[in-house]
Amino acid sequence: MEYRKLGKSGLKLSALSLGSWLTFGKQIRNPVAERLMAYAYENGVNFFDNAEIYAQGQSEVVMGRILKKMKWDRTSFVVSSKAFFGDHRQGPNQTGLSRKHLVEACHNALNRLQVDYLDLYFCHRPDKETPMEEVVWTMNHLIQQGKILYWGTSEWSAQEIMEAHMVAKEYRLIGPTMEQPQYNMFVRDKMEVEYSQIFRNIGMGTTIWSPLASGVLTDKYLRKNFPKGTRLGMEGLEWLKNLAQLDERLPKVHALNEFAHELGLSLPRLGIAWALKNPNVSTVILGASKLSQLKENMKALADVQLLTPDVMERIEEILDNKPVAPPY
Ligand code: NDP
């Protein structure tokens, strides 16, 4: 396993990590979740990602039970939670980034995960109704209380992240260390253009999500019949199927799949290696509904070396979606 620094912080995360969205406490049974975490940890993964909203809190419950059962040295792994969307409770103060919700969501995550502190705590989305001062002060209080170690953002704009840093500077507080954006071959703007200056000037770390675009960057949707039991076929996730733009993306997926085979790789390995190649990625959070997927995807770390400039150029030609920075 390779370990990368989380931006300019001193924390080192495994370049591949494991997330639990839509799987733990929902799509997969608990023994499968346990096998996924055990395999990941035994192969050097040190970061497990979670959030209050995942399976309405159940994902953290499942992960917490596994962490307890495994009895891994607490200093050997990093665990996260995220607040904003709420868990199963959706009252006026049970979502968002108010001091009340950030503190209560942190306490709830600690209880569910059965840990004394969260290594990483994310604001899962920006909250236009809460002043930035309130968010930054609250995160700093939680750090001072030893309940969280690093705080960050998820899907915030560059402007919002910089506002948080300005507030932190004004009051001599700790600003956000990391951001959690979506990043994959189809969604590139934030990581490749929008955050460029923050990477350069602040040294922001990133824990990127949906490296396979929810499974679109595999060969399974290329088959004649829609595969059974997959995320994009799950009842209640029709919105995600629309968001994943499956039909529009399939021609490129087909070409990428052929190219991956030319290289002797599967498409998921190519997709994950491609994300790892970006030096601003601190860790790629993997998702898996089966142990075989995780085993396959973790091979991608060794595949990064195959991504020569010529190979990257071929991928660029197929994708034809390189984000362009504004001229000034
Ligand atoms: P991916 O885009 O990699 O999708 C993972 C899914 O793709 C799997 O559950 C599986 O679904 C399918 N898959 C994975 N590998 C293979 C393979 N080798 N062959 C075939 N199918 C495969 O990642 P996620 O969308 O799960 O995101 C990863 C993590 O990022 C999440 O768990 C979460 O921790 C985090 N996240 C954060 C968000 C945020 O807003 N901050 C939002 C979303 C995720 P199936 O078998 O069901 O088709």
Tab-separated table of C-alpha atoms and ligand atoms in Angstrom:
chain	number	residue	atom	x	y	z
A	1	MET	CA	0.000	0.000	0.000
A	2	GLU	CA	1.073	3.545	-0.659
A	3	TYR	CA	0.373	6.212	1.948
A	4	ARG	CA	-0.223	9.818	0.942
A	5	LYS	CA	-0.258	12.918	3.092
A	6	LEU	CA	-3.654	14.512	3.524
A	7	GLY	CA	-2.673	17.806	1.917
A	8	LYS	CA	-0.208	19.744	4.002
A	9	SER	CA	-1.359	18.093	7.243
A	10	GLY	CA	0.820	15.502	8.955
A	11	LEU	CA	-1.803	12.761	8.536
A	12	LYS	CA	-1.069	9.896	6.143
A	13	LEU	CA	-3.911	8.034	4.449
A	14	SER	CA	-3.700	4.878	2.393
A	15	ALA	CA	-4.003	5.844	-1.291
A	16	LEU	CA	-6.979	3.465	-1.468
A	17	SER	CA	-9.623	3.609	1.239
A	18	LEU	CA	-13.047	2.053	1.795
A	19	GLY	CA	-16.451	3.735	1.950
A	20	SER	CA	-19.850	2.468	3.001
A	21	TRP	CA	-22.423	4.546	1.069
A	22	LEU	CA	-25.410	2.485	-0.127
A	23	THR	CA	-23.681	-0.745	0.878
A	24	PHE	CA	-23.236	-1.024	4.674
A	25	GLY	CA	-26.562	-1.342	6.452
A	26	LYS	CA	-28.426	-1.330	3.125
A	27	GLN	CA	-27.415	-3.282	-0.006
A	28	ILE	CA	-25.067	-5.813	1.595
A	29	ARG	CA	-25.354	-8.083	4.596
A	30	ASN	CA	-23.229	-7.429	7.663
A	31	PRO	CA	-20.883	-10.419	7.195
A	32	VAL	CA	-20.017	-9.091	3.714
A	33	ALA	CA	-19.292	-5.648	5.194
A	34	GLU	CA	-17.024	-7.347	7.721
A	35	ARG	CA	-15.153	-9.272	5.023
A	36	LEU	CA	-14.677	-6.066	3.017
A	37	MET	CA	-13.241	-4.168	5.976
A	38	ALA	CA	-11.023	-7.071	7.034
A	39	TYR	CA	-9.608	-7.545	3.523
A	40	ALA	CA	-9.021	-3.812	3.128
A	41	TYR	CA	-7.293	-3.470	6.492
A	42	GLU	CA	-5.161	-6.574	6.012
A	43	ASN	CA	-4.001	-5.106	2.712
A	44	GLY	CA	-2.962	-1.762	4.125
A	45	VAL	CA	-6.128	0.347	3.933
A	46	ASN	CA	-6.134	2.664	6.948
A	47	PHE	CA	-9.128	4.905	6.188
A	48	PHE	CA	-12.814	4.006	6.442
A	49	ASP	CA	-15.347	6.593	5.338
A	50	ASN	CA	-18.841	7.095	6.718
A	51	ALA	CA	-21.585	9.690	7.214
A	52	GLU	CA	-24.647	10.229	9.401
A	53	ILE	CA	-26.958	9.924	6.396
A	54	TYR	CA	-25.649	6.573	5.098
A	55	ALA	CA	-28.462	4.046	5.610
A	56	GLN	CA	-29.896	6.661	7.989
A	57	GLY	CA	-27.219	6.033	10.610
A	58	GLN	CA	-27.152	2.238	10.164
A	59	SER	CA	-23.949	2.316	8.130
A	60	GLU	CA	-22.114	3.788	11.125
A	61	VAL	CA	-23.725	1.223	13.426
A	62	VAL	CA	-22.516	-1.640	11.216
A	63	MET	CA	-19.014	-0.174	10.861
A	64	GLY	CA	-18.830	0.473	14.606
A	65	ARG	CA	-19.676	-3.144	15.428
A	66	ILE	CA	-17.023	-4.384	13.012
A	67	LEU	CA	-14.382	-2.019	14.432
A	68	LYS	CA	-15.205	-3.238	17.916
A	69	LYS	CA	-15.122	-6.901	16.915
A	70	MET	CA	-11.836	-6.591	15.025
A	71	LYS	CA	-10.110	-4.965	17.998
A	72	TRP	CA	-7.725	-3.148	15.686
A	73	ASP	CA	-5.322	-0.783	17.391
A	74	ARG	CA	-7.135	2.576	17.357
A	75	THR	CA	-3.920	4.297	16.270
A	76	SER	CA	-3.762	2.128	13.136
A	77	PHE	CA	-6.886	3.394	11.364
A	78	VAL	CA	-8.659	6.612	10.461
A	79	VAL	CA	-12.433	6.833	10.532
A	80	SER	CA	-14.678	9.644	9.368
A	81	SER	CA	-18.207	10.905	9.610
A	82	LYS	CA	-20.052	13.683	7.829
A	83	ALA	CA	-22.877	15.902	8.980
A	84	PHE	CA	-25.458	17.924	7.067
A	85	PHE	CA	-28.181	15.654	5.716
A	86	GLY	CA	-29.262	14.274	9.106
A	87	ASP	CA	-29.792	10.616	9.957
A	88	HIS	CA	-33.315	9.242	10.265
A	89	ARG	CA	-34.448	12.448	11.997
A	90	GLN	CA	-35.156	15.417	9.774
A	91	GLY	CA	-36.415	18.187	12.091
A	92	PRO	CA	-35.313	21.822	11.721
A	93	ASN	CA	-32.208	21.356	13.902
A	94	GLN	CA	-31.483	17.773	12.906
A	95	THR	CA	-29.848	18.658	9.579
A	96	GLY	CA	-27.519	21.434	8.367
A	97	LEU	CA	-24.325	22.870	9.810
A	98	SER	CA	-25.597	24.809	12.843
A	99	ARG	CA	-23.509	24.474	16.017
A	100	LYS	CA	-26.314	22.400	17.481
A	101	HIS	CA	-26.436	19.917	14.644
A	102	LEU	CA	-22.662	19.666	14.101
A	103	VAL	CA	-22.112	18.925	17.804
A	104	GLU	CA	-25.040	16.518	18.130
A	105	ALA	CA	-24.209	14.719	14.866
A	106	CYS	CA	-20.637	14.300	16.110
A	107	HIS	CA	-21.864	12.780	19.396
A	108	ASN	CA	-24.214	10.464	17.495
A	109	ALA	CA	-21.446	9.327	15.143
A	110	LEU	CA	-19.122	8.638	18.094
A	111	ASN	CA	-21.830	6.503	19.702
A	112	ARG	CA	-22.691	4.596	16.543
A	113	LEU	CA	-19.078	4.031	15.515
A	114	GLN	CA	-18.154	3.208	19.138
A	115	VAL	CA	-15.009	5.335	19.056
A	116	ASP	CA	-13.806	8.157	21.337
A	117	TYR	CA	-12.960	10.541	18.510
A	118	LEU	CA	-13.443	10.941	14.749
A	119	ASP	CA	-10.209	11.358	12.834
A	120	LEU	CA	-11.959	13.234	10.032
A	121	TYR	CA	-15.224	15.155	10.293
A	122	PHE	CA	-16.782	16.606	7.159
A	123	CYS	CA	-19.414	19.238	6.456
A	124	HIS	CA	-21.220	17.038	3.935
A	125	ARG	CA	-22.496	20.029	1.923
A	126	PRO	CA	-22.346	23.827	2.359
A	127	ASP	CA	-25.158	25.326	4.439
A	128	LYS	CA	-26.324	28.682	3.149
A	129	GLU	CA	-28.397	29.236	6.305
A	130	THR	CA	-25.514	29.031	8.807
A	131	PRO	CA	-22.843	31.744	9.057
A	132	MET	CA	-19.346	30.537	8.201
A	133	GLU	CA	-18.102	31.831	11.579
A	134	GLU	CA	-20.450	29.419	13.361
A	135	VAL	CA	-19.189	26.438	11.340
A	136	VAL	CA	-15.480	27.225	11.746
A	137	TRP	CA	-15.772	27.980	15.493
A	138	THR	CA	-17.771	24.803	16.087
A	139	MET	CA	-15.244	22.624	14.278
A	140	ASN	CA	-12.467	24.230	16.316
A	141	HIS	CA	-14.318	23.582	19.583
A	142	LEU	CA	-14.721	19.936	18.610
A	143	ILE	CA	-10.992	19.743	17.845
A	144	GLN	CA	-10.137	21.374	21.191
A	145	GLN	CA	-12.404	18.913	22.983
A	146	GLY	CA	-10.560	16.028	21.308
A	147	LYS	CA	-13.754	14.794	19.642
A	148	ILE	CA	-12.446	15.290	16.109
A	149	LEU	CA	-8.888	15.599	14.794
A	150	TYR	CA	-9.268	17.190	11.355
A	151	TRP	CA	-12.268	18.853	9.747
A	152	GLY	CA	-13.140	19.264	6.120
A	153	THR	CA	-15.795	19.899	3.531
A	154	SER	CA	-17.563	17.894	0.860
A	155	GLU	CA	-18.744	19.328	-2.441
A	156	TRP	CA	-18.072	22.907	-1.398
A	157	SER	CA	-17.151	25.470	-4.036
A	158	ALA	CA	-13.621	26.902	-4.060
A	159	GLN	CA	-15.137	30.191	-2.915
A	160	GLU	CA	-16.820	28.589	0.104
A	161	ILE	CA	-13.634	26.771	1.091
A	162	MET	CA	-11.637	29.988	0.852
A	163	GLU	CA	-14.244	31.806	2.947
A	164	ALA	CA	-13.754	29.189	5.668
A	165	HIS	CA	-10.001	29.758	5.503
A	166	MET	CA	-10.453	33.539	5.735
A	167	VAL	CA	-12.626	33.140	8.840
A	168	ALA	CA	-10.090	30.744	10.349
A	169	LYS	CA	-7.280	33.201	9.670
A	170	GLU	CA	-9.213	36.123	11.148
A	171	TYR	CA	-9.824	34.321	14.456
A	172	ARG	CA	-6.597	32.225	14.443
A	173	LEU	CA	-8.558	28.998	14.137
A	174	ILE	CA	-7.878	25.781	12.244
A	175	GLY	CA	-9.336	25.865	8.739
A	176	PRO	CA	-10.570	22.880	6.746
A	177	THR	CA	-7.824	20.350	6.002
A	178	MET	CA	-9.553	18.328	3.305
A	179	GLU	CA	-12.384	18.300	0.799
A	180	GLN	CA	-14.354	15.271	-0.408
A	181	PRO	CA	-15.401	15.835	-4.030
A	182	GLN	CA	-16.661	13.410	-6.615
A	183	TYR	CA	-13.823	12.604	-9.019
A	184	ASN	CA	-13.798	10.142	-11.868
A	185	MET	CA	-13.295	10.080	-15.625
A	186	PHE	CA	-16.661	11.778	-16.137
A	187	VAL	CA	-16.621	14.351	-13.313
A	188	ARG	CA	-13.404	16.358	-13.358
A	189	ASP	CA	-13.984	20.115	-13.028
A	190	LYS	CA	-13.503	20.652	-9.303
A	191	MET	CA	-10.358	18.519	-8.992
A	192	GLU	CA	-8.705	19.634	-12.214
A	193	VAL	CA	-9.712	23.303	-12.473
A	194	GLU	CA	-11.800	24.822	-9.706
A	195	TYR	CA	-9.567	23.840	-6.764
A	196	SER	CA	-6.214	24.423	-8.522
A	197	GLN	CA	-5.336	27.541	-6.549
A	198	ILE	CA	-6.387	25.982	-3.236
A	199	PHE	CA	-4.104	23.027	-3.889
A	200	ARG	CA	-1.251	25.428	-4.660
A	201	ASN	CA	-1.809	28.044	-1.956
A	202	ILE	CA	-3.407	26.132	0.938
A	203	GLY	CA	-2.238	22.535	0.449
A	204	MET	CA	-5.711	21.016	0.672
A	205	GLY	CA	-6.042	17.224	0.890
A	206	THR	CA	-8.794	15.293	-0.928
A	207	THR	CA	-10.639	12.058	-0.233
A	208	ILE	CA	-12.361	11.545	-3.569
A	209	TRP	CA	-15.668	9.693	-4.037
A	210	SER	CA	-17.351	7.553	-6.702
A	211	PRO	CA	-14.147	6.753	-8.598
A	212	LEU	CA	-16.177	4.380	-10.802
A	213	ALA	CA	-19.146	6.754	-11.187
A	214	SER	CA	-21.310	4.365	-9.131
A	215	GLY	CA	-20.206	1.358	-11.155
A	216	VAL	CA	-20.702	2.895	-14.616
A	217	LEU	CA	-16.949	2.554	-15.233
A	218	THR	CA	-17.141	-1.243	-15.399
A	219	ASP	CA	-18.210	-3.548	-18.214
A	220	LYS	CA	-21.439	-4.717	-16.607
A	221	TYR	CA	-23.766	-2.108	-18.133
A	222	LEU	CA	-22.355	-2.888	-21.590
A	223	ARG	CA	-24.029	-6.293	-21.511
A	224	LYS	CA	-27.264	-6.873	-23.383
A	225	ASN	CA	-29.350	-7.464	-20.275
A	226	PHE	CA	-29.348	-5.022	-17.390
A	227	PRO	CA	-27.369	-6.753	-14.610
A	228	LYS	CA	-29.374	-7.844	-11.574
A	229	GLY	CA	-28.611	-6.710	-8.033
A	230	THR	CA	-26.471	-3.741	-9.004
A	231	ARG	CA	-26.652	-0.232	-7.586
A	232	LEU	CA	-28.213	1.391	-10.637
A	233	GLY	CA	-30.961	-1.210	-10.655
A	234	MET	CA	-31.844	-0.795	-6.984
A	235	GLU	CA	-35.381	0.199	-6.138
A	236	GLY	CA	-35.566	3.768	-4.839
A	237	LEU	CA	-32.334	4.767	-6.564
A	238	GLU	CA	-33.890	5.840	-9.865
A	239	TRP	CA	-32.581	9.379	-9.180
A	240	LEU	CA	-29.044	8.004	-9.069
A	241	LYS	CA	-29.522	6.146	-12.333
A	242	ASN	CA	-30.533	9.458	-13.926
A	243	LEU	CA	-27.621	11.276	-12.295
A	244	ALA	CA	-25.211	8.595	-13.489
A	245	GLN	CA	-26.202	9.396	-17.125
A	246	LEU	CA	-25.770	5.751	-17.991
A	247	ASP	CA	-27.057	5.817	-21.565
A	248	GLU	CA	-25.112	8.937	-22.547
A	249	ARG	CA	-21.893	7.569	-21.101
A	250	LEU	CA	-22.045	4.020	-22.457
A	251	PRO	CA	-20.288	4.729	-25.818
A	252	LYS	CA	-17.270	6.111	-23.955
A	253	VAL	CA	-17.430	3.278	-21.427
A	254	HIS	CA	-17.313	0.841	-24.344
A	255	ALA	CA	-14.216	2.503	-25.854
A	256	LEU	CA	-12.519	2.725	-22.444
A	257	ASN	CA	-13.255	-0.928	-21.791
A	258	GLU	CA	-11.611	-1.953	-25.075
A	259	PHE	CA	-8.594	0.204	-24.300
A	260	ALA	CA	-8.307	-1.226	-20.776
A	261	HIS	CA	-8.205	-4.711	-22.275
A	262	GLU	CA	-5.449	-3.627	-24.682
A	263	LEU	CA	-3.464	-2.696	-21.581
A	264	GLY	CA	-4.287	-6.021	-19.948
A	265	LEU	CA	-6.550	-4.389	-17.354
A	266	SER	CA	-10.203	-4.403	-16.427
A	267	LEU	CA	-12.023	-1.071	-16.789
A	268	PRO	CA	-12.457	-0.538	-13.021
A	269	ARG	CA	-8.720	-0.978	-12.546
A	270	LEU	CA	-8.035	1.560	-15.271
A	271	GLY	CA	-10.576	4.011	-13.837
A	272	ILE	CA	-9.165	3.815	-10.320
A	273	ALA	CA	-5.535	3.988	-11.490
A	274	TRP	CA	-6.455	7.071	-13.543
A	275	ALA	CA	-7.849	8.799	-10.427
A	276	LEU	CA	-4.795	7.784	-8.366
A	277	LYS	CA	-2.534	9.338	-11.003
A	278	ASN	CA	-3.744	12.832	-10.030
A	279	PRO	CA	-1.223	14.060	-7.408
A	280	ASN	CA	-3.899	16.178	-5.715
A	281	VAL	CA	-5.811	13.028	-4.768
A	282	SER	CA	-4.851	12.021	-1.220
A	283	THR	CA	-7.017	8.898	-1.226
A	284	VAL	CA	-9.482	7.226	-3.579
A	285	ILE	CA	-12.455	5.961	-1.581
A	286	LEU	CA	-13.526	2.624	-3.019
A	287	GLY	CA	-17.044	1.264	-2.830
A	288	ALA	CA	-17.822	-2.426	-3.237
A	289	SER	CA	-20.839	-4.678	-2.876
A	290	LYS	CA	-18.750	-7.856	-3.156
A	291	LEU	CA	-15.338	-8.932	-1.930
A	292	SER	CA	-14.352	-9.879	-5.496
A	293	GLN	CA	-14.877	-6.231	-6.555
A	294	LEU	CA	-12.659	-4.923	-3.776
A	295	LYS	CA	-9.941	-7.440	-4.603
A	296	GLU	CA	-10.052	-6.441	-8.269
A	297	ASN	CA	-10.135	-2.710	-7.555
A	298	MET	CA	-7.212	-2.803	-5.152
A	299	LYS	CA	-4.982	-4.080	-7.940
A	300	ALA	CA	-5.254	-0.602	-9.456
A	301	LEU	CA	-2.514	0.756	-7.230
A	302	ALA	CA	0.074	-1.261	-9.129
A	303	ASP	CA	-1.470	-0.235	-12.463
A	304	VAL	CA	-0.688	3.471	-12.090
A	305	GLN	CA	2.778	2.839	-13.541
A	306	LEU	CA	1.143	1.746	-16.821
A	307	LEU	CA	-0.339	5.205	-17.283
A	308	THR	CA	2.425	6.694	-19.407
A	309	PRO	CA	1.894	10.054	-21.167
A	310	ASP	CA	0.863	8.165	-24.325
A	311	VAL	CA	-1.706	6.105	-22.425
A	312	MET	CA	-3.071	9.220	-20.704
A	313	GLU	CA	-3.360	10.878	-24.121
A	314	ARG	CA	-5.366	7.955	-25.510
A	315	ILE	CA	-7.708	8.154	-22.512
A	316	GLU	CA	-8.049	11.899	-23.033
A	317	GLU	CA	-9.010	11.307	-26.686
A	318	ILE	CA	-11.713	8.835	-25.695
A	319	LEU	CA	-13.085	10.974	-22.884
A	320	ASP	CA	-12.952	14.240	-24.809
A	321	ASN	CA	-13.995	16.115	-21.664
A	322	LYS	CA	-10.804	17.719	-20.323
A	323	PRO	CA	-11.877	20.700	-18.219
A	324	VAL	CA	-10.393	23.972	-19.357
A	325	ALA	CA	-9.213	26.632	-16.934
A	326	PRO	CA	-10.435	30.183	-17.610
A	327	PRO	CA	-7.704	32.257	-19.339
A	328	TYR	CA	-7.178	34.508	-16.265
B	1	NDP	P1	-17.783	3.788	-6.931
B	1	NDP	O1	-18.066	4.829	-7.939
B	1	NDP	O2	-16.492	3.051	-7.071
B	1	NDP	O3	-18.998	2.762	-6.945
B	1	NDP	C1	-18.935	1.588	-6.173
B	1	NDP	C2	-19.949	0.587	-6.710
B	1	NDP	O4	-19.623	0.209	-8.046
B	1	NDP	C3	-19.926	-0.700	-5.900
B	1	NDP	O5	-20.704	-0.612	-4.732
B	1	NDP	C4	-20.452	-1.693	-6.921
B	1	NDP	O6	-21.848	-1.520	-6.996
B	1	NDP	C5	-19.793	-1.194	-8.205
B	1	NDP	N1	-18.447	-1.777	-8.404
B	1	NDP	C6	-17.314	-1.469	-7.733
B	1	NDP	N2	-16.276	-2.194	-8.205
B	1	NDP	C7	-16.762	-2.974	-9.186
B	1	NDP	C8	-16.160	-3.928	-10.037
B	1	NDP	N3	-14.864	-4.228	-9.964
B	1	NDP	N4	-16.945	-4.542	-10.949
B	1	NDP	C9	-18.259	-4.251	-11.044
B	1	NDP	N5	-18.885	-3.347	-10.249
B	1	NDP	C10	-18.145	-2.706	-9.324
B	1	NDP	O7	-17.746	4.377	-5.468
B	1	NDP	P2	-18.958	4.873	-4.516
B	1	NDP	O8	-19.967	5.628	-5.291
B	1	NDP	O9	-19.418	3.715	-3.699
B	1	NDP	O10	-18.176	5.910	-3.585
B	1	NDP	C11	-17.142	5.453	-2.732
B	1	NDP	C12	-17.315	6.076	-1.375
B	1	NDP	O11	-17.238	7.489	-1.470
B	1	NDP	C13	-18.662	5.830	-0.671
B	1	NDP	O12	-18.748	4.584	-0.071
B	1	NDP	C14	-18.667	6.947	0.334
B	1	NDP	O13	-17.848	6.598	1.439
B	1	NDP	C15	-18.026	8.081	-0.443
B	1	NDP	N6	-19.059	8.971	-1.031
B	1	NDP	C16	-19.105	10.267	-0.611
B	1	NDP	C17	-20.042	11.149	-1.091
B	1	NDP	C18	-20.057	12.553	-0.620
B	1	NDP	O14	-20.994	13.293	-0.933
B	1	NDP	N7	-19.081	12.984	0.143
B	1	NDP	C19	-21.054	10.713	-2.076
B	1	NDP	C20	-20.905	9.346	-2.490
B	1	NDP	C21	-19.935	8.529	-1.989
B	1	NDP	P3	-22.869	-2.658	-7.503
B	1	NDP	O15	-22.203	-3.993	-7.376
B	1	NDP	O16	-24.070	-2.512	-6.654
B	1	NDP	O17	-23.166	-2.297	-8.922
